[in-house]
Short mmCIF file of C-alpha atoms and ligand atoms in Angstrom, two decimals:
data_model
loop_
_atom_site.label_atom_id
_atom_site.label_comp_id
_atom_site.label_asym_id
_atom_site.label_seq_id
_atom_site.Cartn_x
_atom_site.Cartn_y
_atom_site.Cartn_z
CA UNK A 279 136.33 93.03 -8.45
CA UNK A 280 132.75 92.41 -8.68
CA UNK A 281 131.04 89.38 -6.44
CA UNK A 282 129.05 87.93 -9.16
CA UNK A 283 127.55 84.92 -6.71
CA UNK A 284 124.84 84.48 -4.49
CA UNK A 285 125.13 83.00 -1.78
CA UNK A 286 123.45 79.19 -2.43
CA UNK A 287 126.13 79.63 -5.40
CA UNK A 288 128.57 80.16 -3.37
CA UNK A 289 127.86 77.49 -1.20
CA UNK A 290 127.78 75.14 -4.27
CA UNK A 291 130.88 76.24 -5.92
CA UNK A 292 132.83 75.39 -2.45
CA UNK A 293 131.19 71.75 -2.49
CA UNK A 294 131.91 71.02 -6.67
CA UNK A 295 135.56 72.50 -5.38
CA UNK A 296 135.32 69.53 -3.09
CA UNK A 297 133.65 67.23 -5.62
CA UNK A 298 136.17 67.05 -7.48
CA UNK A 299 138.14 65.20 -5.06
CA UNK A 300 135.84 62.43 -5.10
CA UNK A 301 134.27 59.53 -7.42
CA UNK A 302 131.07 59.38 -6.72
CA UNK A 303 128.43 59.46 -9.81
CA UNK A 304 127.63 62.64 -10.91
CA UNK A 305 123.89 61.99 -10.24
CA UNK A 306 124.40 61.45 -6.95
CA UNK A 307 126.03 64.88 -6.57
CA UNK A 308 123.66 66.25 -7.99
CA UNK A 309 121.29 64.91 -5.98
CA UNK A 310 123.47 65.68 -2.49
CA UNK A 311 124.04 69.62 -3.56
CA UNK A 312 120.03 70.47 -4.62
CA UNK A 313 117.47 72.14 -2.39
CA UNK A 314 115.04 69.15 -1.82
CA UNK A 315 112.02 71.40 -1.01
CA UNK A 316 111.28 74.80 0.52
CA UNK A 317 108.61 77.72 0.83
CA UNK A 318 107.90 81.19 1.20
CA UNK A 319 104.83 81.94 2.72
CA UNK A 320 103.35 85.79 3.51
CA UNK A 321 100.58 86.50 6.57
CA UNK A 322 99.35 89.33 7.75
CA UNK A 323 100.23 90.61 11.34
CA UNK A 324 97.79 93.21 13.09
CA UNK A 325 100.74 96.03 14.61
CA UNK A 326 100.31 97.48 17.99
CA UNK A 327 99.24 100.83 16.67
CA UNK A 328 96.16 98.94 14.44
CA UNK A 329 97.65 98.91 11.07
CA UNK A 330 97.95 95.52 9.19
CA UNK A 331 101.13 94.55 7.79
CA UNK A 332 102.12 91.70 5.57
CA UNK A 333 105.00 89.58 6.89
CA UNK A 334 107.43 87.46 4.64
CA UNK A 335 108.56 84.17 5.47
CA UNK A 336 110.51 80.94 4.67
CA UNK A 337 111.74 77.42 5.39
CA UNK A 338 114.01 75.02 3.34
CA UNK A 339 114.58 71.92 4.13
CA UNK A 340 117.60 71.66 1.81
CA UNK A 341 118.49 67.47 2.43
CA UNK A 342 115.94 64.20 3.72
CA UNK A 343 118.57 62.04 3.84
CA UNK A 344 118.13 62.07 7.14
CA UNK A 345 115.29 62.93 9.45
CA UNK A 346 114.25 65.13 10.97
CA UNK A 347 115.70 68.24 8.85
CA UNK A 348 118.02 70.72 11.42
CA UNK A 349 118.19 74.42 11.39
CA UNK A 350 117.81 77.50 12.83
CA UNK A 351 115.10 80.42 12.44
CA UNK A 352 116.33 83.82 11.77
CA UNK A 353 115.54 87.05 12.01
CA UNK A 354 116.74 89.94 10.44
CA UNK A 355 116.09 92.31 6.68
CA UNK A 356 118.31 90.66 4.72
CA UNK A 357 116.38 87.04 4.65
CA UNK A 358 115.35 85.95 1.52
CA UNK A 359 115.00 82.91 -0.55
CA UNK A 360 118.76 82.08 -1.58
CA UNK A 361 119.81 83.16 1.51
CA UNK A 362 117.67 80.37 3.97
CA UNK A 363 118.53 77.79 1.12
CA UNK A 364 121.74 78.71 1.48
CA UNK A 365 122.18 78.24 5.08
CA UNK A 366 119.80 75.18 4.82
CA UNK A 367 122.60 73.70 3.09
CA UNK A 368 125.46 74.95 5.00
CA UNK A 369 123.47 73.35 7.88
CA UNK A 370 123.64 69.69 6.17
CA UNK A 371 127.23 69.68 5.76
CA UNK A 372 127.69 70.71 9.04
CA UNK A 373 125.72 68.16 10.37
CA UNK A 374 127.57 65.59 8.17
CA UNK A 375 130.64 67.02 9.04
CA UNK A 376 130.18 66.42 13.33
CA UNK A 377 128.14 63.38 12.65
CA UNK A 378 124.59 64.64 13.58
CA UNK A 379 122.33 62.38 12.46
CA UNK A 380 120.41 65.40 10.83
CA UNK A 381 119.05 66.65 7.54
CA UNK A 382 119.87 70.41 6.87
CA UNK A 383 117.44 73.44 6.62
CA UNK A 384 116.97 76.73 7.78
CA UNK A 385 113.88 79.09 8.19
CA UNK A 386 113.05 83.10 8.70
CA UNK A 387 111.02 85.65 8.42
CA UNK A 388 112.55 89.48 6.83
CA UNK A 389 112.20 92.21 9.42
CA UNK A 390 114.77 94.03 11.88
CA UNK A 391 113.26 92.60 15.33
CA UNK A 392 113.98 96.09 16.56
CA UNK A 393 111.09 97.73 15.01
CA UNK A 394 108.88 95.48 16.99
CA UNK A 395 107.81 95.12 20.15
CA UNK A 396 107.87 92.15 22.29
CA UNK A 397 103.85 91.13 21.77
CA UNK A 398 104.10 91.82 18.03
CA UNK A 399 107.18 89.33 17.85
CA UNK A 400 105.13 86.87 19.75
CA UNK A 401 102.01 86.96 17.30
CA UNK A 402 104.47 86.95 14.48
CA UNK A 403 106.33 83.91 16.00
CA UNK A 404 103.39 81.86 16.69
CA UNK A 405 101.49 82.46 13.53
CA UNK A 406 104.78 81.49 11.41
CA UNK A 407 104.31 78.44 13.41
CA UNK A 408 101.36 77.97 12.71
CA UNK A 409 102.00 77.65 8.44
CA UNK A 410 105.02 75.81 9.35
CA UNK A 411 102.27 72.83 11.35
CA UNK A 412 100.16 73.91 7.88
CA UNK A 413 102.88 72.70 5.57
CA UNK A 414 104.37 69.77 7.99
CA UNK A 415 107.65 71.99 8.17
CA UNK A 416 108.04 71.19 12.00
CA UNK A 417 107.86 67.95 14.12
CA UNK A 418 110.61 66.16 16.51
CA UNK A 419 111.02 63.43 13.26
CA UNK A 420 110.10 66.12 10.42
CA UNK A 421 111.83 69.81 10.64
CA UNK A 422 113.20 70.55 14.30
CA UNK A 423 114.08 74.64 14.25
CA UNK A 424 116.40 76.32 16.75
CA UNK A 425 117.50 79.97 17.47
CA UNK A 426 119.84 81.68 14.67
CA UNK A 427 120.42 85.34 13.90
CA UNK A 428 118.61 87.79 15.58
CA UNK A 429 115.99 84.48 17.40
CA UNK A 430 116.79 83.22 20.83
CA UNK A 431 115.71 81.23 23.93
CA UNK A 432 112.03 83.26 23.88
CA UNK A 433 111.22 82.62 20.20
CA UNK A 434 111.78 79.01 20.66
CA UNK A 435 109.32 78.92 23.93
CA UNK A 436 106.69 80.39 21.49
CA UNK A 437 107.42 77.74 18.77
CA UNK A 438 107.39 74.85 21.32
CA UNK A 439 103.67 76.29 22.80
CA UNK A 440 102.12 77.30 19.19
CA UNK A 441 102.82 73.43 18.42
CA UNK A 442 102.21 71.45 21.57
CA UNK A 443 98.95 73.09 21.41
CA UNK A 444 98.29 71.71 17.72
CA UNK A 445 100.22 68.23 18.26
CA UNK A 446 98.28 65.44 17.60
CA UNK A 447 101.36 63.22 19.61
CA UNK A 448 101.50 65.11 23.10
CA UNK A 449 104.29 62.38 23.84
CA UNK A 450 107.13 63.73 21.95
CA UNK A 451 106.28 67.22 20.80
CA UNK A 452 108.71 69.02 22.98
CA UNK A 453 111.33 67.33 20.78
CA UNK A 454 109.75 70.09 18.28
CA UNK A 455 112.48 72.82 18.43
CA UNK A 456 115.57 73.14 20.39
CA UNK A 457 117.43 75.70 22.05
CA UNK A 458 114.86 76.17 24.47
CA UNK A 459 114.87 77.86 28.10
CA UNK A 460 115.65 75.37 30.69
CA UNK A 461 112.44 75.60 32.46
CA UNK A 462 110.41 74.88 28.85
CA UNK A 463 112.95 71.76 28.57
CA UNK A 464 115.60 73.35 26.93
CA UNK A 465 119.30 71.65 27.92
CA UNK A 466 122.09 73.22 30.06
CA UNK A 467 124.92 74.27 27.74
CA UNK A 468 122.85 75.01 24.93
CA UNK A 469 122.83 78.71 24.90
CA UNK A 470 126.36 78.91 24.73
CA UNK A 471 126.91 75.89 22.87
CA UNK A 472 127.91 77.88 19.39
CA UNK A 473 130.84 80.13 21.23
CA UNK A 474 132.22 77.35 22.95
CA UNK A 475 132.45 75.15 19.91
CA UNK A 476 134.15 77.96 18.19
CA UNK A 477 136.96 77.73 21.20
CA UNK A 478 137.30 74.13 20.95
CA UNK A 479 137.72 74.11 18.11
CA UNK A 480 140.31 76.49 17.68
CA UNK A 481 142.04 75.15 20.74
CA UNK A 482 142.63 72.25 18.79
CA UNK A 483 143.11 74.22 15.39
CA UNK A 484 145.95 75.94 17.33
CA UNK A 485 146.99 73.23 19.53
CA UNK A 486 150.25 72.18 16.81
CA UNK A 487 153.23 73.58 16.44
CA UNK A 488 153.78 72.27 13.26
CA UNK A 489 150.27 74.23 11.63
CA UNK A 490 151.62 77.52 13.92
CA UNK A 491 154.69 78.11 12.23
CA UNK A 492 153.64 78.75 8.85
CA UNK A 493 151.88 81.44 10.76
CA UNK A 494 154.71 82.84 12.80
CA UNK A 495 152.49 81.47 15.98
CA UNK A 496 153.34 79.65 18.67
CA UNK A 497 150.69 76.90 19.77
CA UNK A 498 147.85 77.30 21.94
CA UNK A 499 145.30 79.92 22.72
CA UNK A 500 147.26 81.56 25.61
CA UNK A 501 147.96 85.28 25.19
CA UNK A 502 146.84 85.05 21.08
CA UNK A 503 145.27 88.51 20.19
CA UNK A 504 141.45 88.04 18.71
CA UNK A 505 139.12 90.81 17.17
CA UNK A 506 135.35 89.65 17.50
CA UNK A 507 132.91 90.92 14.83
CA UNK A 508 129.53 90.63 16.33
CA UNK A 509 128.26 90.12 19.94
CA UNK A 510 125.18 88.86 20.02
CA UNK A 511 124.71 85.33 21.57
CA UNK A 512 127.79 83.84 19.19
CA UNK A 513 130.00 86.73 19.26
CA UNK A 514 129.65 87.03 22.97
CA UNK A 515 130.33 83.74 24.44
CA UNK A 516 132.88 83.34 22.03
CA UNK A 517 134.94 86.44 23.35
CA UNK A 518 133.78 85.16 26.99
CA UNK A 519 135.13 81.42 26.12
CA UNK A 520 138.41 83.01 24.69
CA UNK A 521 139.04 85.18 27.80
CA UNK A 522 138.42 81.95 29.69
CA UNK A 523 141.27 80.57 27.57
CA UNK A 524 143.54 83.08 28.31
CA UNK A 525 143.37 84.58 24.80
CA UNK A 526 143.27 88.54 24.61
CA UNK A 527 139.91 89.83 23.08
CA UNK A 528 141.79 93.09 21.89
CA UNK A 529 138.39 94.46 20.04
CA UNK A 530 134.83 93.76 19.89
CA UNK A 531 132.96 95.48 16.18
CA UNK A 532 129.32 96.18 16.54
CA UNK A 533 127.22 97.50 13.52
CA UNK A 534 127.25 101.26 15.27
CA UNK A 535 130.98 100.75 16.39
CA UNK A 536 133.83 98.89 17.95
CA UNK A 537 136.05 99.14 20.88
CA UNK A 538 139.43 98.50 21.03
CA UNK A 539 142.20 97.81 23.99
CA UNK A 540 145.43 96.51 22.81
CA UNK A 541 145.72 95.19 26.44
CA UNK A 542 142.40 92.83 26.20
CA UNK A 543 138.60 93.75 27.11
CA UNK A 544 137.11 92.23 29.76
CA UNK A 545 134.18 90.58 28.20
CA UNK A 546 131.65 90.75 31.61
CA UNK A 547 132.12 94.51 31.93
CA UNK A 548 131.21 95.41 28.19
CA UNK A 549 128.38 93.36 28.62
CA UNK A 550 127.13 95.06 32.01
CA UNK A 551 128.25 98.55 29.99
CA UNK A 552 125.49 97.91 26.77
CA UNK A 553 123.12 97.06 29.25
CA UNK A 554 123.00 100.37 30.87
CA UNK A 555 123.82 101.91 27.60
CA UNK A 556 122.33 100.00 24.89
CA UNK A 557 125.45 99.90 23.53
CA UNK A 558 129.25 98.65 23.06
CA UNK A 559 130.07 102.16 21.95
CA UNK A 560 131.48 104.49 25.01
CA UNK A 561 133.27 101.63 27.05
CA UNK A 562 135.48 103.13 29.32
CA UNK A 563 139.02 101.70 29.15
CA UNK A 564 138.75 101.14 25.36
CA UNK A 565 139.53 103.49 22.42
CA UNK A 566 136.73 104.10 19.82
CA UNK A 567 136.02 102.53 16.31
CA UNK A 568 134.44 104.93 14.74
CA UNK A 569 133.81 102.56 11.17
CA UNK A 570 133.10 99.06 12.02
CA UNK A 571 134.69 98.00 8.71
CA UNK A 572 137.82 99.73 10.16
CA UNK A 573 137.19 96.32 13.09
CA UNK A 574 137.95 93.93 10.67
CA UNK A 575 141.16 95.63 9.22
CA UNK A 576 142.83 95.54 13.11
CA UNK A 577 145.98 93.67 13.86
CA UNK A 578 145.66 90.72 15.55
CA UNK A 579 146.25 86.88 15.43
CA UNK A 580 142.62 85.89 15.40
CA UNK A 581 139.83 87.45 13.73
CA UNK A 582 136.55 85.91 14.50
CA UNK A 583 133.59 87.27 12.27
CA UNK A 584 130.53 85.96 14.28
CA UNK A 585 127.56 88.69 12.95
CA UNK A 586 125.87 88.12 9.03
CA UNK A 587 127.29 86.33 5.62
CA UNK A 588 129.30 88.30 3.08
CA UNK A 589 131.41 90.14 5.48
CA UNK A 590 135.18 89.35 4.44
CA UNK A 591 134.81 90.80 0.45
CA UNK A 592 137.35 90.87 -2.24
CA UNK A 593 137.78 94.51 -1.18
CA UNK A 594 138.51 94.37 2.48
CA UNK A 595 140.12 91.20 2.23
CA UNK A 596 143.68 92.27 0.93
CA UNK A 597 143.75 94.98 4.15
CA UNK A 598 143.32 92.01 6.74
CA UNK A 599 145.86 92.27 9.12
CA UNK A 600 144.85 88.63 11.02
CA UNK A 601 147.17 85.09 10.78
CA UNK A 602 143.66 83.29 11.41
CA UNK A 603 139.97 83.51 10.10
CA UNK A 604 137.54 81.59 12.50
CA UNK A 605 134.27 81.46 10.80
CA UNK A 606 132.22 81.99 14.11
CA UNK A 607 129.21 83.22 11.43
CA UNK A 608 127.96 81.02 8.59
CA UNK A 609 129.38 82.56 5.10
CA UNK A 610 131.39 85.08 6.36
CA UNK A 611 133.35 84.75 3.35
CA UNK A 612 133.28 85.78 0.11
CA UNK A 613 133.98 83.32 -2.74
CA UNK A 614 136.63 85.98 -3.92
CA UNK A 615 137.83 87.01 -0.61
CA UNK A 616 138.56 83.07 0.21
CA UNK A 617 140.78 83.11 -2.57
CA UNK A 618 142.48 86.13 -1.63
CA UNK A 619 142.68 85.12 2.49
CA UNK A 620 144.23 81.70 1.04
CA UNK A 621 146.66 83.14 -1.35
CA UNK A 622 148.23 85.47 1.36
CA UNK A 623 148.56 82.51 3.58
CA UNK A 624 145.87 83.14 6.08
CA UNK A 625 144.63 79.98 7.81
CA UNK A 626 140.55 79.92 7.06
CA UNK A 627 138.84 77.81 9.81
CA UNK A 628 135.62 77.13 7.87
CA UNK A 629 131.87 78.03 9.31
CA UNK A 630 130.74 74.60 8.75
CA UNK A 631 133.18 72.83 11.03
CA UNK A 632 133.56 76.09 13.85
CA UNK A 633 130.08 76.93 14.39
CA UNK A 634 128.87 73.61 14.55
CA UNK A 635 128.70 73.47 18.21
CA UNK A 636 125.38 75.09 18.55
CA UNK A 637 123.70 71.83 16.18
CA UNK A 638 125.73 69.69 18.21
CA UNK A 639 123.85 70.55 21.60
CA UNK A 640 120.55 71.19 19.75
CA UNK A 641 121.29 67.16 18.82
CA UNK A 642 121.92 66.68 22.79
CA UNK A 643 118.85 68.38 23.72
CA UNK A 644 116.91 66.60 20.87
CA UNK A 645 117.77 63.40 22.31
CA UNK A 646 117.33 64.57 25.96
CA UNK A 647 113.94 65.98 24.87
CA UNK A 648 112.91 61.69 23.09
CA UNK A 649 114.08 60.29 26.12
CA UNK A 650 112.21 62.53 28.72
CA UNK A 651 115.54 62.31 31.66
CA UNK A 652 117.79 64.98 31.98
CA UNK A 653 121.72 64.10 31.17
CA UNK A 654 123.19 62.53 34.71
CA UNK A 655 120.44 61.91 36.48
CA UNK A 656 120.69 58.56 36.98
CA UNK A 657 124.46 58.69 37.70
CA UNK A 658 125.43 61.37 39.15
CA UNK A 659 124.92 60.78 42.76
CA UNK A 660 126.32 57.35 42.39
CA UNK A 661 129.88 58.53 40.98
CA UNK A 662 129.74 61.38 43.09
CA UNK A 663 129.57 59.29 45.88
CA UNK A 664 132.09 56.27 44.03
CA UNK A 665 134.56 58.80 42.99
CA UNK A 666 134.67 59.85 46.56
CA UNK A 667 135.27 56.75 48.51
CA UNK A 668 138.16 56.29 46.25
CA UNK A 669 139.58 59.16 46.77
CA UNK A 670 139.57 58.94 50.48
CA UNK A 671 141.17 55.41 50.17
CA UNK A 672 143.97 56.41 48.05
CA UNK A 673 144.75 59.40 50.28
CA UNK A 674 144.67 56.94 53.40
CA UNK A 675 146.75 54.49 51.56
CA UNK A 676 149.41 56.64 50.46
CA UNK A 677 149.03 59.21 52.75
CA UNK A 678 148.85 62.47 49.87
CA UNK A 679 145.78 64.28 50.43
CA UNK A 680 144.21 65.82 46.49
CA UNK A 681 144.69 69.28 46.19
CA UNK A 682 141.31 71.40 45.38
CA UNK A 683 141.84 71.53 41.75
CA UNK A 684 141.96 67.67 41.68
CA UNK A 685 139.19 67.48 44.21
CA UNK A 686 136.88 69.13 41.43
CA UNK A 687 137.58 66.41 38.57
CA UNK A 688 136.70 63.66 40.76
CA UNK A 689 132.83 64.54 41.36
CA UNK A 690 129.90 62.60 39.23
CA UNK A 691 128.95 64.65 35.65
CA UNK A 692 126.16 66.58 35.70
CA UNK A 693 123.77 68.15 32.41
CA UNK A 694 126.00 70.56 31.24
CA UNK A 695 129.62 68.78 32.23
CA UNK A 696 128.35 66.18 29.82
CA UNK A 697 126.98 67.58 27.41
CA UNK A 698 130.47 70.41 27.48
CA UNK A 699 132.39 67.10 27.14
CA UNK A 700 130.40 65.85 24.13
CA UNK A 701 130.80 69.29 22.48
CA UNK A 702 134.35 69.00 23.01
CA UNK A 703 135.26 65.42 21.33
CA UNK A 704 133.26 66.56 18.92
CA UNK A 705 135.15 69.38 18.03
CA UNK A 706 138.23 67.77 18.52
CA UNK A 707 137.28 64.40 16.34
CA UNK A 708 135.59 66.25 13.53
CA UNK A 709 138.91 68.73 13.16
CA UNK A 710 141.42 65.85 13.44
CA UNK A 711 139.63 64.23 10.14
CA UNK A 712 139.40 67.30 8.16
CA UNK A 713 143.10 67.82 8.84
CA UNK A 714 143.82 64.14 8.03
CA UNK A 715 141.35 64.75 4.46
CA UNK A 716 143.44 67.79 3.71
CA UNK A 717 146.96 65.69 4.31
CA UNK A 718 145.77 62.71 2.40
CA UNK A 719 144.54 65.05 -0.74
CA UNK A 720 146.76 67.49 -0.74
CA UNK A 721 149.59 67.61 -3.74
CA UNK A 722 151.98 70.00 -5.35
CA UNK A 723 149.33 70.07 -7.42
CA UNK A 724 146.65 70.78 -4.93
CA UNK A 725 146.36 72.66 -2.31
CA UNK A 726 143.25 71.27 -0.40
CA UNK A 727 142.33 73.77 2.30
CA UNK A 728 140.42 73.28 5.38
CA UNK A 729 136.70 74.16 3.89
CA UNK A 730 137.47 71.98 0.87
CA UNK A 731 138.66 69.35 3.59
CA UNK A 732 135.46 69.92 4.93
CA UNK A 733 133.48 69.55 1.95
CA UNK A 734 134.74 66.46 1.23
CA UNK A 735 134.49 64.69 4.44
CA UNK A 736 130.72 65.49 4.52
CA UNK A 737 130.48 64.35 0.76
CA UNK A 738 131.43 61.23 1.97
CA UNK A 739 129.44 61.21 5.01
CA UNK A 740 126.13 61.71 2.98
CA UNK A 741 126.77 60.15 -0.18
CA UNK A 742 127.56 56.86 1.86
CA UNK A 743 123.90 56.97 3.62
CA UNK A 744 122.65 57.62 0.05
CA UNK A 745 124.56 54.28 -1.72
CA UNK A 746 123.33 52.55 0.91
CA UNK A 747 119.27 52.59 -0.39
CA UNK A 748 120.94 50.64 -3.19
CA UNK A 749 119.94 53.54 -5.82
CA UNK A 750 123.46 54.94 -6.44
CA UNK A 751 126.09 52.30 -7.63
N1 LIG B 1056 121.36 78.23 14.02
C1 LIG B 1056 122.46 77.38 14.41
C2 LIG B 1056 123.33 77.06 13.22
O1 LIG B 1056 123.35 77.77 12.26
C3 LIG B 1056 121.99 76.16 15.17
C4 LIG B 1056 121.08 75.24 14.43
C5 LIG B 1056 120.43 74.16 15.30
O2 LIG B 1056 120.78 74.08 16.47
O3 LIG B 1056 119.61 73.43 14.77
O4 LIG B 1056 124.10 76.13 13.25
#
């Protein structure tokens, strides 16, 4: 079966899917679903060995509704135009979806960041920056970027100096970017903000017996099997979260190989393994995937793609062995292979709800960034010190003395307790009303699944900012 779509079309078909499901003027979906501006620019980059190459980039700002616009900055070959428009608009309904008071978009520039070395990635970086000051595509109320595929704490550092250099308002212009080191006022949590919404939100996905059983599962994360494809900064603190969960990480797929142990990896020693090796590949204690697409096709209860779009197709997807999908990765998904996933009764947890943690925190460290005070400050001492004295007087009063375990609840909340706890009802919230969306649409008609449910909640969401300027009826 041939995948006639790309992938902004796919993105569109799942929303009129979801459209359909709702009254709002046509106009006005219209409006919600198009890209409202973007742009491909090309500069040239002097290499390290003299020769002058010409380097392709892009940002769309897919919605203004709100502002600023939201997204991440990736690296890698297979950017293009559809694709960052595509994952601009992914990124508004996931920002709809959580209730991030964001616009979506989504930038990068095509190359494979291993065929350059650190000082050419820094020239590149800063002189994307640059056109993106040029074309007022970045600014804490205009276009705020973050790290995405193959970007990270380092590429954001650059961003933030290339445009505090340029700002004309000193005041705010660290608000320019997120997902920044700690040290360049980045926010603790925000690294590994994307893999531990993914295991919130599948705690909660898996939390009910009553949405197990279909599945032959019993609820909770505890002892379920789970294949991770990918392990870069998503893929690997998802697998680390999971372990933390008691969940068995049974195999890890890399683009040169996988590793498998029916018995469960432990996450910390693969990752001290690549770094001596450079890769995954050649774990002790772990058998061998040869064929990464082999990965995909393992048995388990949990299969978590967390690498590139397009990687479940209409021809791997009626070989997957997995009772769950957790779309770790935006578009993971085929069109065709959702339909085939669904039909066999696998349960699809949709990128746009799961991977919205890492928007979340950039929205934390956003506001953390306007407001110039770190989370807890202020407090912390206090209810460290409140939380305390009342301990002490209930033990003396009543004689039982708090065990360790209860000892640790009762200190004041720093950075990243907070901002972990704001992930968390997030996660939970925004997954308790897509389920609720799903139950109140769903007929023997219709079978509304969880990234239609999705769909239509952040329909709602943004349409309803849009009705009230008083343009739509
Ligand atoms: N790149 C991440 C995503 O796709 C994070 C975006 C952000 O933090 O702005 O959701």
């Amino acid at each position: 079966m041939a995948e006639s779509f790309s992938f902004f079309q796919k993105v569109n078909r799942d929303f009129d899917k979801a459209a359909q499901f709702t009254e709002y003027p046509r106009g006005l979906l219209a409006q919600i679903k198009i890209c409202n501006s973007s742009c491909h620019f090309t500069f040239p980059i002097k290499r390290d060995d003299g020769t002058i190459q010409t380097i392709h980039g892009w940002r769309a700002e897919h919605s203004h509704h709100k502002l600023p616009t939201k997204g991440g900055i990736r690296y890698s070959t297979l950017v293009n135009e559809d694709e960052i428009i595509a994952l601009a608009a992914l990124m508004t309904y996931k920002c709809a979806l959580v209730d991030v008071p964001f616009g979506g978009a989504k930038g990068g520039i095509q190359l494979d960041r291993r065929e350059y070395s650190d000082s050419e990635l820094e020239r590149i970086t800063r002189r994307y920056t640059y056109e993106l000051i040029q074309k007022n595509y970045i600014g804490p109320g205009v276009d705020v970027p973050a790290p995405d595929f193959g970007t990270g704490e380092t590429e954001m550092a650059w961003i933030l100096d290339t445009y505090f250099a340029m700002a004309p308002d000193k005041l705010n212009a660290i608000a320019c970017v997120t997902g920044k080191p700690i040290e360049q006022n980045g926010i603790h949590g925000r690294k590994g903000a994307t893999g531990r919404g993914v295991v919130f939100g599948l705690e909660e996905a898996c939390s009910l017996a009553e949405d197990m059983k279909p599945l032959g599962l019993s609820p909770g994360l505890e002892g379920k099997s789970v294949v991770v494809q990918g392990f870069g900064n998503v893929g690997y603190h998802t697998a680390k979260y999971l372990m933390e969960a008691d969940a068995r990480v049974i195999g890890i797929i890399e683009r040169n190989g996988g590793i498998y142990n029916p018995r469960g990896l432990d996450i910390e020693k693969v990752v001290m393994h690549r770094e001596e090796t450079g890769m995954i590949r050649g774990y002790p204690g772990a058998e061998l995937i040869e064929n990464p697409n082999d990965g995909l096709e393992l048995e388990c209860d949990i299969l978590v793609p967390a690498a590139l779009e397009n990687q479940l197709t209409a021809e791997n997807a009626p070989r997957i062995k997995a009772s769950i999908i957790a779309e770790a990765a935006n578009g993971p998904t085929t069109p065709d292979a959702d339909e085939i996933l669904q039909k066999r009764g696998i349960l699809i947890i949709p990128d746009t709800f799961l991977n919205a943690g890492g928007v979340t925190v950039s929205y934390f460290e956003w506001l953390r960034n306007l407001s110039h005070v770190q989370f807890g400050r202020l407090g912390k001492r206090f209810e460290d010190q409140s939380q305390h004295a009342m301990r002490r007087a209930v033990e003396k009063a009543t004689g039982y003395q708090f065990s360790e375990d209860e000892r640790e609840l009762t200190h004041g909340a720093d950075e990243e307790d907070l901002v972990n706890s704001g992930l968390q009802d997030t996660m939970i919230t925004a997954y308790q009303e897509i389920r609720e969306t799903r139950m109140q649409y769903r007929n023997d008609k219709n079978d509304v699944d969880y990234r239609t449910a999705a769909f239509i909640n952040a329909i709602h969401r943004i349409a309803q900012s849009y009705m009230q300027l008083g343009i739509f009826p």
